[in-house]
Amino acid sequence: MYLTKEEEQILNGEAGETLRQAIEILVALGDIYGADRLIPIKSAQIAGVSYKTMGDAGLEWISDLQGKVKVPSILNPAGMDLEAWERLRISPDFAEKQKSIIQAYKKLGIRCECTCTPYALEDFDVGYGDHLAWSESSAVSYANSVIGARTNREGGPSALSAALLGKTANYGFHLDENRVPEVSIDVECSLQKSDYGALGYVAGKLVGSKVPIFRLKSIPEADELKALGAAMAASGAVALYHVNGVTPEACKLDFAETAEKITIERNQIDEVYESRRKAGEEPELITIGCPHCSAAELKMAAELLEGKTVSKEFWIFTSRELAKRYPEYIRIIEKSGAKVVCDTCMVVSPATNSYSCVMVNSGKAFAYVPGMCGAKAVYGDMETCVEEAVGRTQKKAGGFH
Ligand code: F3S
């Protein structure tokens, strides 16, 4: 791999130990994956923030790093709401460790808004063709597929290394030839809302890490693409997908027919919803917001909850910036007894571990909750999640304003 004179000096430790370690990680990855050089990045998104997944070893490593990041950099969800951690009964010990992790990242100049939807923030600019080093799998999928930016699915340490250097190794999804569809997926039925998360869950299992191109009978909106990509990244390892006539590269580029073709039918999608019946257990906790809720999703939750009272724990995850931007939605949601929780999510927070059955409206959470939280997961659309939380007989009392 070619290195400039300045990069050679960094690798020799002439710019300090932190940058030496950072470039060593990037050069090692570049050598493994055949990168020709390092390229500048526009931003970094760093996973490995929750104390639940990092533990003391991760905290110690980050605390030892020195210097400042060279590009706008932001964190993935942490293990708790940083301003109201007591609400989900996080232990004081966990909270202390989590705060130390956030402080260590802050010291490096990283923005401590903890979200997996940085593209939804007003001042975190990302556009078509931008090279990035993002690490949360749903954010990677959205950036590559829906925005047309270019990022590999970085690990936490490599995204942090890229942030500190302002560069990443030029391989994988940074290169045109790796962005070409490898398998086409025809979906034989029209889809709405949470069907896209269920479709992603099914498709990810079928395609693994290949780049699929979908031919759909309906036109998905941004939140539906977000759900589709998040689920495929979790049940499989899809970091880039295209949708014919919808996503930017599928619209701009003339992709050849793929040799491999798959068809997905309605009954395969319906099977994901069957999880509710198959669980043989009532959900004790209902969660939405994986990936973090958009403004439209908060609005929908507020409309569905207005005038109702929940009878089960109901957590709605979003970024702190969106929660601040839409106080009216938050007020209506919280009046019902549901909790709007920022900076964290149902998967990376230890709070979910004390429930045995969790209802989700996300294909990604459906894939991850059993392994990461030790709970059964059942899948339903947002309306069903609200019905489950309020009790199925309670009717809406008022209109939404
Ligand atoms: Fe985001 Fe957590 Fe889901 S990081 S994509 S809400 S698992």
Short mmCIF file of N, CA and C and ligand atoms in Angstrom, two decimals, residues 45 47 76-78 114-117 119 136-139 226 230-231 234 288-293 317-318 344-349 362 364-365 368-369 372, ligand 1:
data_model
loop_
_atom_site.label_atom_id
_atom_site.label_comp_id
_atom_site.label_asym_id
_atom_site.label_seq_id
_atom_site.Cartn_x
_atom_site.Cartn_y
_atom_site.Cartn_z
N GLN A 45 -18.41 7.81 11.88
CA GLN A 45 -19.45 7.47 12.86
C GLN A 45 -18.93 6.26 13.62
N ALA A 47 -19.00 3.27 16.33
CA ALA A 47 -19.74 2.33 17.17
C ALA A 47 -18.79 1.81 18.25
N ASN A 76 -22.23 6.34 17.98
CA ASN A 76 -23.38 5.45 17.90
C ASN A 76 -24.08 5.44 19.27
N PRO A 77 -25.31 4.88 19.38
CA PRO A 77 -25.96 4.82 20.69
C PRO A 77 -25.11 4.21 21.80
N ALA A 78 -25.27 4.82 22.98
CA ALA A 78 -24.60 4.34 24.20
C ALA A 78 -25.56 3.40 24.94
N CYS A 114 -25.39 10.59 20.54
CA CYS A 114 -25.25 9.16 20.28
C CYS A 114 -26.43 8.66 19.45
N THR A 115 -26.22 8.50 18.16
CA THR A 115 -27.33 8.06 17.32
C THR A 115 -26.85 7.20 16.16
N CYS A 116 -27.72 6.29 15.73
CA CYS A 116 -27.43 5.47 14.55
C CYS A 116 -28.05 6.09 13.30
N THR A 117 -28.65 7.29 13.42
CA THR A 117 -29.19 7.97 12.24
C THR A 117 -28.57 9.37 12.12
N TYR A 119 -27.44 10.85 9.68
CA TYR A 119 -27.89 11.51 8.44
C TYR A 119 -29.18 12.30 8.66
N GLU A 136 -21.79 1.85 12.32
CA GLU A 136 -23.04 1.16 12.71
C GLU A 136 -23.69 0.64 11.43
N SER A 137 -24.09 -0.63 11.47
CA SER A 137 -24.44 -1.31 10.21
C SER A 137 -25.63 -0.69 9.49
N SER A 138 -26.64 -0.21 10.21
CA SER A 138 -27.80 0.37 9.52
C SER A 138 -27.44 1.74 8.94
N ALA A 139 -26.59 2.48 9.65
CA ALA A 139 -26.15 3.79 9.15
C ALA A 139 -25.28 3.61 7.90
N LYS A 226 -34.73 2.75 5.19
CA LYS A 226 -33.93 2.66 6.43
C LYS A 226 -34.20 1.31 7.12
N ALA A 230 -31.48 -1.79 7.47
CA ALA A 230 -31.09 -2.16 8.84
C ALA A 230 -31.30 -3.65 9.06
N ALA A 231 -32.44 -4.16 8.59
CA ALA A 231 -32.76 -5.57 8.81
C ALA A 231 -31.81 -6.47 8.02
N ALA A 234 -28.53 -6.94 9.60
CA ALA A 234 -28.55 -7.72 10.85
C ALA A 234 -28.77 -9.21 10.61
N ILE A 288 -40.00 0.71 19.93
CA ILE A 288 -39.83 1.11 18.54
C ILE A 288 -38.65 2.09 18.46
N GLY A 289 -38.12 2.26 17.25
CA GLY A 289 -36.99 3.19 17.10
C GLY A 289 -35.68 2.48 16.87
N CYS A 290 -35.70 1.42 16.06
CA CYS A 290 -34.47 0.74 15.63
C CYS A 290 -34.52 0.63 14.12
N PRO A 291 -33.75 1.42 13.38
CA PRO A 291 -32.91 2.54 13.81
C PRO A 291 -33.73 3.67 14.46
N HIS A 292 -33.03 4.60 15.08
CA HIS A 292 -33.68 5.70 15.79
C HIS A 292 -34.80 6.32 14.97
N CYS A 293 -35.93 6.63 15.63
CA CYS A 293 -37.11 7.17 14.95
C CYS A 293 -36.78 8.48 14.23
N PHE A 317 -37.27 5.05 20.86
CA PHE A 317 -35.89 5.55 20.79
C PHE A 317 -35.71 6.52 19.62
N THR A 318 -35.03 7.61 19.89
CA THR A 318 -34.72 8.58 18.85
C THR A 318 -33.46 9.34 19.23
N THR A 344 -29.57 6.01 23.20
CA THR A 344 -29.40 4.57 23.40
C THR A 344 -30.43 3.81 22.57
N CYS A 345 -30.51 2.51 22.76
CA CYS A 345 -31.56 1.73 22.07
C CYS A 345 -31.81 0.44 22.82
N MET A 346 -32.84 -0.27 22.36
CA MET A 346 -33.26 -1.51 23.03
C MET A 346 -32.20 -2.61 22.96
N VAL A 347 -31.29 -2.52 22.00
CA VAL A 347 -30.30 -3.58 21.83
C VAL A 347 -29.03 -3.31 22.66
N VAL A 348 -28.55 -2.07 22.66
CA VAL A 348 -27.28 -1.79 23.35
C VAL A 348 -27.46 -1.38 24.81
N SER A 349 -28.72 -1.18 25.22
CA SER A 349 -28.94 -0.86 26.63
C SER A 349 -29.12 -2.13 27.45
N SER A 362 -39.06 -3.62 14.13
CA SER A 362 -37.82 -3.50 13.37
C SER A 362 -37.23 -4.87 13.08
N LYS A 364 -34.23 -5.39 12.31
CA LYS A 364 -32.91 -5.47 12.94
C LYS A 364 -33.05 -5.85 14.41
N ALA A 365 -33.95 -5.17 15.12
CA ALA A 365 -34.14 -5.51 16.53
C ALA A 365 -34.64 -6.95 16.67
N TYR A 368 -31.61 -9.07 16.53
CA TYR A 368 -30.58 -8.90 17.55
C TYR A 368 -31.04 -9.09 19.00
N VAL A 369 -32.31 -8.78 19.27
CA VAL A 369 -32.75 -8.82 20.69
C VAL A 369 -32.51 -10.19 21.33
N MET A 372 -28.55 -10.50 21.90
CA MET A 372 -27.91 -9.40 22.66
C MET A 372 -28.60 -9.13 23.99
FE1 F3S B 1 -29.65 1.72 16.01
FE2 F3S B 1 -29.61 0.20 18.11
FE3 F3S B 1 -31.04 -0.51 16.06
S1 F3S B 1 -27.89 1.19 17.21
S2 F3S B 1 -30.00 0.34 14.31
S3 F3S B 1 -31.37 1.33 17.32
S4 F3S B 1 -29.77 -1.85 17.26
#
